[in-house]
Coordinates of N, CA and C in Angstrom, one line a residue:
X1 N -7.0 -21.2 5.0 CA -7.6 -21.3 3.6 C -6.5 -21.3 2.6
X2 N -6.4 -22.2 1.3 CA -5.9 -22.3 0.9 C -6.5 -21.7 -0.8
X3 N -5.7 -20.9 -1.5 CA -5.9 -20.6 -3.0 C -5.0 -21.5 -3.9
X4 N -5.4 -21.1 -4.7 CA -5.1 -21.8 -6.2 C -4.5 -20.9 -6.6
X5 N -5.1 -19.2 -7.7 CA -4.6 -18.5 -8.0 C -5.2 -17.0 -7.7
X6 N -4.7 -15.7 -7.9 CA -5.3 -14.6 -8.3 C -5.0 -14.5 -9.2
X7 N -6.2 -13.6 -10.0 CA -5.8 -12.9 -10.9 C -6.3 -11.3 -11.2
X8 N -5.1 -10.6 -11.5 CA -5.6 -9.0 -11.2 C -6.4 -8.3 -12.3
X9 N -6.4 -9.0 -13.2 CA -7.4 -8.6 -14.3 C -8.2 -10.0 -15.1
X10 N -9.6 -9.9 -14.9 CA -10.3 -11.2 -15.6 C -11.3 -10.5 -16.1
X11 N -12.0 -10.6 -17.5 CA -13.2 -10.3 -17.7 C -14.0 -11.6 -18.3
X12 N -13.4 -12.8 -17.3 CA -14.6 -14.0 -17.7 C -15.4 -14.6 -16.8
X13 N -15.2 -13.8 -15.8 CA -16.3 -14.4 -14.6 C -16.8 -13.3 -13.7
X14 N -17.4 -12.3 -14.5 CA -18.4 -10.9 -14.3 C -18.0 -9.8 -15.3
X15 N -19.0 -8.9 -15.1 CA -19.2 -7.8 -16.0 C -17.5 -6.8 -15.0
X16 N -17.6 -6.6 -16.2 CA -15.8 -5.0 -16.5 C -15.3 -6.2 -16.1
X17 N -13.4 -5.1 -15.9 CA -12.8 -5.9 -15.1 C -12.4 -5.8 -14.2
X18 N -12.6 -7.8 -13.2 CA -12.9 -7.3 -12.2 C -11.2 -8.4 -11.8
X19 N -11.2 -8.2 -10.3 CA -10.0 -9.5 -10.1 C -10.6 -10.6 -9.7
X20 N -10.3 -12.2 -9.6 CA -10.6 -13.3 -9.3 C -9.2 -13.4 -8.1
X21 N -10.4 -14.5 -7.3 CA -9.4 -15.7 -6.4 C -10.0 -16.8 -6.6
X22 N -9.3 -17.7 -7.0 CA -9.9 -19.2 -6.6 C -9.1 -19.9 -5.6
X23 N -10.1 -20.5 -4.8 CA -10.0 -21.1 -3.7 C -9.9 -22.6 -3.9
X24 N -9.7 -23.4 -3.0 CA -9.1 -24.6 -3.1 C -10.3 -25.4 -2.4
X25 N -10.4 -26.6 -2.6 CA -11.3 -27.6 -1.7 C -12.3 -27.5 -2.0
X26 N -13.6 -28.7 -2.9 CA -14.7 -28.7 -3.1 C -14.8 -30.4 -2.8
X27 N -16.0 -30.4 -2.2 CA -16.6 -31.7 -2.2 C -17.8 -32.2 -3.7
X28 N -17.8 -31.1 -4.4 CA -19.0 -31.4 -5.0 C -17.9 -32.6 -6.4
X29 N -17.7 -32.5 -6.5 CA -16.7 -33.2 -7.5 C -17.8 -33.4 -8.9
X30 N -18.5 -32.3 -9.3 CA -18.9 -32.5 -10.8 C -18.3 -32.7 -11.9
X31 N -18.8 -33.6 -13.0 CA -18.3 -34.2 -14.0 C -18.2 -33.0 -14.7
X32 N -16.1 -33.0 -15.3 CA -16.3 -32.6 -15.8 C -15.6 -31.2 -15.7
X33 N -15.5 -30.7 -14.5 CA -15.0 -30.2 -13.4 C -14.2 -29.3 -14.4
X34 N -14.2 -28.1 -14.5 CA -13.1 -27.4 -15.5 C -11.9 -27.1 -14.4
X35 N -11.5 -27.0 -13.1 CA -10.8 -27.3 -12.4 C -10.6 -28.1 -11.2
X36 N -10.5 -29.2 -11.4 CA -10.5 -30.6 -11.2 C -9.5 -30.6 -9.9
X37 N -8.3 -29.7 -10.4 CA -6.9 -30.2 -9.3 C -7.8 -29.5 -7.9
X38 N -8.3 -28.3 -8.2 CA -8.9 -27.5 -6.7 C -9.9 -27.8 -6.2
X39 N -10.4 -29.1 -6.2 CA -11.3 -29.6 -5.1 C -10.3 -30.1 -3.9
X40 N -9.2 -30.4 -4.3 CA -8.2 -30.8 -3.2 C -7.9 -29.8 -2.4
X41 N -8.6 -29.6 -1.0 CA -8.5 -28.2 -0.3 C -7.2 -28.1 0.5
X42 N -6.2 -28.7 0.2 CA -4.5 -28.6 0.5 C -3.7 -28.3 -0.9
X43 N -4.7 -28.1 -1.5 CA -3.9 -27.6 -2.9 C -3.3 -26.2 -3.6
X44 N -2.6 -26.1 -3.9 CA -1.8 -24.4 -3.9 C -1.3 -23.8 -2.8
X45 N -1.7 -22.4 -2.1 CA -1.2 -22.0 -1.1 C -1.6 -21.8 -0.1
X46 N -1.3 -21.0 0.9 CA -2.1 -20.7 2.2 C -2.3 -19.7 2.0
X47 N -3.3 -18.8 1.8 CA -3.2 -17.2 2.5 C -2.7 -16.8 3.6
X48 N -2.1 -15.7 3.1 CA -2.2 -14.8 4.4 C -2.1 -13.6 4.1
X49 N -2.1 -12.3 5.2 CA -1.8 -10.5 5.2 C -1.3 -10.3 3.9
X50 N -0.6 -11.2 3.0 CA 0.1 -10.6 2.0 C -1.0 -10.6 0.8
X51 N -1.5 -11.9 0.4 CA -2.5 -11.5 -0.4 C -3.6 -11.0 -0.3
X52 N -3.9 -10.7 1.3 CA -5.1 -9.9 0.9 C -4.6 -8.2 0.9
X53 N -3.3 -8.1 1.3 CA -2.7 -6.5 0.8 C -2.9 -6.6 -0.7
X54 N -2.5 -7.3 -1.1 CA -2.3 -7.5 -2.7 C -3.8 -7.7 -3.3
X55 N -4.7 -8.3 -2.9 CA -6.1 -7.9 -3.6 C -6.9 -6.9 -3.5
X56 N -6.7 -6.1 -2.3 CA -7.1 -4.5 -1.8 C -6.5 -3.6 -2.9
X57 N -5.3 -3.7 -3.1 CA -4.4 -2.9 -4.1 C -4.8 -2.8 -5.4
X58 N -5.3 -4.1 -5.9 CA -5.7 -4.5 -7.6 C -7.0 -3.9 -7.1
X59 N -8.0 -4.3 -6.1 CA -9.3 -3.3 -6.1 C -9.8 -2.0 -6.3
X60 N -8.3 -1.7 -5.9 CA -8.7 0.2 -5.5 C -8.4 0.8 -7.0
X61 N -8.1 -0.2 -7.8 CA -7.7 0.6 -9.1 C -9.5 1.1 -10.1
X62 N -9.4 2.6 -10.1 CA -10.3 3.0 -10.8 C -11.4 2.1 -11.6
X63 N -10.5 1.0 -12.9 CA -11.0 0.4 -13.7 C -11.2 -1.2 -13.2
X64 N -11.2 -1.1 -11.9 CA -11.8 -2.5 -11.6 C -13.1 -2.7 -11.1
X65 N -14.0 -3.2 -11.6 CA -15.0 -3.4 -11.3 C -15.4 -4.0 -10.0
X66 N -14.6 -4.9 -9.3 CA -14.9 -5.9 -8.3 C -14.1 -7.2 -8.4
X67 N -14.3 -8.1 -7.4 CA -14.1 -9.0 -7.0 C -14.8 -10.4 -7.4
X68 N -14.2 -11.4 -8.1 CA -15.1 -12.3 -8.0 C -14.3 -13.8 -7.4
X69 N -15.5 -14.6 -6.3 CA -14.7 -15.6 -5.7 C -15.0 -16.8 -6.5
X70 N -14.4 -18.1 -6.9 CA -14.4 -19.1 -7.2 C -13.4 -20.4 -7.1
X71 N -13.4 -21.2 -7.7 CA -12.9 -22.6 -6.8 C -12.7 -23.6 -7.6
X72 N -12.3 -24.3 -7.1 CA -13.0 -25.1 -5.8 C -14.3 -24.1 -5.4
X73 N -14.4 -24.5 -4.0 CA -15.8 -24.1 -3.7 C -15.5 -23.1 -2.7
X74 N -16.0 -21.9 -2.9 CA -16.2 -21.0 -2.0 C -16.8 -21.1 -0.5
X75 N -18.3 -21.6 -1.1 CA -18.9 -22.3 0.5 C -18.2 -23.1 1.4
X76 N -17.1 -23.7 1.0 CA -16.5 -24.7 1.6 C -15.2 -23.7 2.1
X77 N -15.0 -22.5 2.3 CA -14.1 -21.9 2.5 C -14.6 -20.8 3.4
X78 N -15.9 -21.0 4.0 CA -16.2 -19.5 4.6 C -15.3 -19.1 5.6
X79 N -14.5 -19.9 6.5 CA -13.6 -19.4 7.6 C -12.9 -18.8 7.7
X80 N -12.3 -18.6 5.9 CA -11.5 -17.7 5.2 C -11.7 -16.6 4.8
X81 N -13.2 -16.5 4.0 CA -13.2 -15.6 3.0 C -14.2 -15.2 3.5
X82 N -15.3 -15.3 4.7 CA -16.5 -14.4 5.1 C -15.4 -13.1 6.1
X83 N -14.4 -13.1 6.8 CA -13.6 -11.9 7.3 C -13.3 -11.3 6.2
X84 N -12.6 -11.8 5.2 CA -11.9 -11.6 4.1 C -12.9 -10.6 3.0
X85 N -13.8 -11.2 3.0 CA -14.7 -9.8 2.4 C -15.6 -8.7 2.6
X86 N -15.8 -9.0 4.2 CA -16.0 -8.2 5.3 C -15.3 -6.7 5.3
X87 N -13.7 -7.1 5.0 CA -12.8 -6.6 5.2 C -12.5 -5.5 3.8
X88 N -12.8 -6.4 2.5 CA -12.6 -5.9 1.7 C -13.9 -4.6 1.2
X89 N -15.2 -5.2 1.6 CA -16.5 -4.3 1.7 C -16.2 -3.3 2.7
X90 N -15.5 -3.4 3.7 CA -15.6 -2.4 4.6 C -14.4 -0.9 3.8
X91 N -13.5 -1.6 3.0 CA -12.6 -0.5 2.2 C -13.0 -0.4 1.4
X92 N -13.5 -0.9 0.1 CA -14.3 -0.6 -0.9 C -15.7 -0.8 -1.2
X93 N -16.9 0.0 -0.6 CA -17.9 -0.5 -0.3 C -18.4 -0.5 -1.5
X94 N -17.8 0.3 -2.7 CA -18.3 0.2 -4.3 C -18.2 -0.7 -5.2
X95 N -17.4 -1.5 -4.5 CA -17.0 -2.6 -5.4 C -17.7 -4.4 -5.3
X96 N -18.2 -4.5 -6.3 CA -19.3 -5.7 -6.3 C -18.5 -6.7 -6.0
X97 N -19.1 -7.8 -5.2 CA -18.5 -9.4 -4.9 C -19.6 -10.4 -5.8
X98 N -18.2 -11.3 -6.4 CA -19.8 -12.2 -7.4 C -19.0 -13.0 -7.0
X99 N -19.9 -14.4 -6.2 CA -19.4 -15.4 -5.9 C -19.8 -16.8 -6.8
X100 N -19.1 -17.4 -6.9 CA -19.8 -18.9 -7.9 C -19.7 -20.3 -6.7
X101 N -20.9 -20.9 -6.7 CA -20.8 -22.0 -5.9 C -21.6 -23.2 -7.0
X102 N -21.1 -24.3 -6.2 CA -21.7 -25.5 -6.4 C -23.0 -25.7 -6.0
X103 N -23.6 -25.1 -5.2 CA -24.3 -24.9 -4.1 C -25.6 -23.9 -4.0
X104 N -27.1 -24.6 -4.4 CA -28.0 -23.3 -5.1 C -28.0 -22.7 -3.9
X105 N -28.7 -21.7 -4.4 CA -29.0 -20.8 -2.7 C -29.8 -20.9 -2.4
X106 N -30.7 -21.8 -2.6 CA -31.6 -22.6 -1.0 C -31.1 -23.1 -0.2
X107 N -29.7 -24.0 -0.6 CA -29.3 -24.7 0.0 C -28.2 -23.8 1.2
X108 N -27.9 -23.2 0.6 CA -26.6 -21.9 1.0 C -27.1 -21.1 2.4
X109 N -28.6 -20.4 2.0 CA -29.6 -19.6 2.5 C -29.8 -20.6 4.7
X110 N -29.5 -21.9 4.2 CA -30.1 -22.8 5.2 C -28.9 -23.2 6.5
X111 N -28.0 -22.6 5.5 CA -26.7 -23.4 6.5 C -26.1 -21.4 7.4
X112 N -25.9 -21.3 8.2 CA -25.4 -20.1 8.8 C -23.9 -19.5 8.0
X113 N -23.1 -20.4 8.0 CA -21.9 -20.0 8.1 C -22.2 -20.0 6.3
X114 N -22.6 -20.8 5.5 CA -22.0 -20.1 4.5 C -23.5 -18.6 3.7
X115 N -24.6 -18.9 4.6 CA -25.2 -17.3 4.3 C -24.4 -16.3 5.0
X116 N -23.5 -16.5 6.0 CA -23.0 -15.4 6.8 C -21.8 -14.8 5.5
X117 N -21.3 -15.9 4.5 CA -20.5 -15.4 3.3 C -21.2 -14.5 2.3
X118 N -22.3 -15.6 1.8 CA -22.9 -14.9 0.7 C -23.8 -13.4 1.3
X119 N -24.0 -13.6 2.8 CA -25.0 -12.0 3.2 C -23.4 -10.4 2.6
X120 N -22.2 -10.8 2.3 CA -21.5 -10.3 1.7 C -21.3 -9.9 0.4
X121 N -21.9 -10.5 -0.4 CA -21.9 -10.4 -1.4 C -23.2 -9.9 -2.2
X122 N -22.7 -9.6 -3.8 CA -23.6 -8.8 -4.0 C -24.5 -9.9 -5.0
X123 N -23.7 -10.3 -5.8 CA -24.2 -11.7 -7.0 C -23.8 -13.3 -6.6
X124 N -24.7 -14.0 -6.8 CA -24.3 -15.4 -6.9 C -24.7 -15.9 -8.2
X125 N -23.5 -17.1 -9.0 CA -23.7 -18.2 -9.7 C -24.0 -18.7 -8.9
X126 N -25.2 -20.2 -8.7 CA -25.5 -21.3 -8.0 C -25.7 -22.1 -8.9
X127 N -25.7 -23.5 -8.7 CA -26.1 -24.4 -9.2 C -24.4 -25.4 -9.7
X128 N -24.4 -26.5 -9.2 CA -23.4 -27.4 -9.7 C -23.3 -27.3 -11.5
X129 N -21.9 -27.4 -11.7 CA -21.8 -27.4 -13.0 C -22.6 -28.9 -13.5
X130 N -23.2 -28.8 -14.9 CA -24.0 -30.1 -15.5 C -23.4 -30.3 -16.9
X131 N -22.5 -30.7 -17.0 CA -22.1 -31.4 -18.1 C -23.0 -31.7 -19.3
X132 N -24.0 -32.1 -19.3 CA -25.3 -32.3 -20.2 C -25.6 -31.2 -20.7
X133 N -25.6 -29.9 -19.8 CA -26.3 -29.1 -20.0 C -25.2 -27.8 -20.2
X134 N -24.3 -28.3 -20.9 CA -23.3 -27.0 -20.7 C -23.6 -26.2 -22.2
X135 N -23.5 -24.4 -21.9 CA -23.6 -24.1 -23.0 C -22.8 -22.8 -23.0
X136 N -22.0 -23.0 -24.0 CA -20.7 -22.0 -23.9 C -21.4 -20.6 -24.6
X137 N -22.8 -20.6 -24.6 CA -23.2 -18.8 -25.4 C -23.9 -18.3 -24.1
X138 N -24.0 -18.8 -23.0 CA -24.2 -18.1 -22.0 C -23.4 -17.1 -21.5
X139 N -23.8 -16.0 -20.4 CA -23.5 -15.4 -20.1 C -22.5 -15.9 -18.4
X140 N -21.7 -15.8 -18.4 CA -20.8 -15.9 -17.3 C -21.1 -17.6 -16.4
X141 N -21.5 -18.0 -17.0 CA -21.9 -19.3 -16.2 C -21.6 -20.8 -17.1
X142 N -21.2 -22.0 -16.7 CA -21.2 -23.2 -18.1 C -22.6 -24.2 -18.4
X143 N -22.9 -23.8 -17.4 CA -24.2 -25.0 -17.8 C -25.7 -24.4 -17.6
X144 N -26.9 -24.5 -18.6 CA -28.0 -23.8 -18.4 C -28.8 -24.2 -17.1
X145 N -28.2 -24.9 -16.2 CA -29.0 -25.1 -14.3 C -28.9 -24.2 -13.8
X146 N -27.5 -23.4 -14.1 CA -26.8 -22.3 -13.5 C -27.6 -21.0 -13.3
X147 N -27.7 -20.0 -12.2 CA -28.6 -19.0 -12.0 C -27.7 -18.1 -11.7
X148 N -27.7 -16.8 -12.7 CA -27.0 -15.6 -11.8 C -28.1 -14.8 -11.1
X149 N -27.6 -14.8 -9.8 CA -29.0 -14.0 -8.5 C -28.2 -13.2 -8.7
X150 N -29.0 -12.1 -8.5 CA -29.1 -10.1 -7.9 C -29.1 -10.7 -6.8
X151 N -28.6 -10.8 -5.6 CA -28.8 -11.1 -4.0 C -29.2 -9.7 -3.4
X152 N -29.0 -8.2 -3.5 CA -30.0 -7.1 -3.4 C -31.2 -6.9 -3.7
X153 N -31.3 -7.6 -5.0 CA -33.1 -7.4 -4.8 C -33.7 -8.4 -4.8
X154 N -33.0 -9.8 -4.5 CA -33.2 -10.9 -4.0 C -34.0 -10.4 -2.5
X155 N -32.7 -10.1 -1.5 CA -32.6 -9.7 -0.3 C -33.9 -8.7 -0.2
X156 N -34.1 -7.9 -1.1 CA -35.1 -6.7 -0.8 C -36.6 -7.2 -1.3
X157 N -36.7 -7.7 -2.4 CA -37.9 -8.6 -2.9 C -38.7 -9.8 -1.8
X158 N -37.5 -11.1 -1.5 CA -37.3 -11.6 -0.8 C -38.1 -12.9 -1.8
X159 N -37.9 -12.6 -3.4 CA -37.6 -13.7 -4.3 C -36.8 -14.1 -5.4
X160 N -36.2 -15.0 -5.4 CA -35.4 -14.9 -6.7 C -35.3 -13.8 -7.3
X161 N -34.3 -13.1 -7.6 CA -34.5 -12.5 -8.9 C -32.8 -12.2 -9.9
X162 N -33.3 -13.0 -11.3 CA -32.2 -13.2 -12.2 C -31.4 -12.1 -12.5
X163 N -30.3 -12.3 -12.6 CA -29.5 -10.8 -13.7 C -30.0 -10.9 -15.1
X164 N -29.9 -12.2 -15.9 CA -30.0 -11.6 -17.2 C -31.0 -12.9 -16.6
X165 N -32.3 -13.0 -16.6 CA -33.5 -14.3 -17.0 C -33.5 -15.3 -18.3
X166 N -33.1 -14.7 -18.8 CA -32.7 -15.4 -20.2 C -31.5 -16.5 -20.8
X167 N -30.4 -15.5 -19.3 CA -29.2 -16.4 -19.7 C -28.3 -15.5 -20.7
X168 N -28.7 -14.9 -21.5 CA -27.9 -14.4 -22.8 C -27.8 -13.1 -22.6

């Protein structure tokens, strides 16, 4: 698996703050793309032991809320990051994973390997970024397609259900 960046402190892609990784390699290539170079999945670095010592570390800090994955595309990276948060859930089971995909979660829900990622996680953005439809007063997302799931009371309901319904 290859990353782009971490970063140890973000409060623009989930509630407190939490740390980000973005991962490398997306096929979806939407217009518009606010990181364009990371669909190229040989782009930036390789992981290894060292940065996931180093994202364990920024997690365990009192004032971090969690973890959130994004990209390039996450789903296109499960062989990496489904151990990888396995790993991280298993030492911090308090701390929330919000994943953002290209990829609604019907579509996600249908394929093994990348439900085997998101059954990890606690939130999903879904939905391809839409250029048309982008609206920067939203909450944590660019374009109004975009859905933030509760995947717990998704998972326990066993229907959709929004974080904010509204968006705002």
């Amino acid at each position: 698996m290859h990353y782009a960046q971490m970063r140890q402190y973000d409060i623009a892609n989930g509630p407190g703050i939490r740390s980000t990784l973005f991962v490398t390699g997306c096929s979806r290539n939407c217009f518009n793309c606010f990181n364009p170079e990371y669909q190229n999945a040989q782009f930036g670095n390789v992981w290894t032991d060292k940065e996931t010592k180093q994202l364990l570390s920024w997690l365990q800090a009192p004032t971090n809320s969690g973890l959130t994955l994004l990209g390039g595309e996450p789903m296109e990276n499960t062989d990496g990051l489904t151990p990888l948060i396995k790993e991280i859930k298993a030492a911090l089971p308090d701390k929330s994973v919000w994943v953002y995909s290209g990829f609604t979660y019907d579509e996600i829900i249908k394929d093994p390997q990348k439900k085997a990622l998101l059954d990890q996680c606690d939130v999903l953005v879904d939905g391809p970024f839409v250029d048309a439809l982008k609206d920067p007063g939203l909450y944590f997302r660019g374009s109004s397609n975009q859905r933030i799931i509760d995947l717990q009371k998704t998972r326990e309901t066993g229907e959709i259900t929004l974080v904010w319904p509204d968006g705002r």
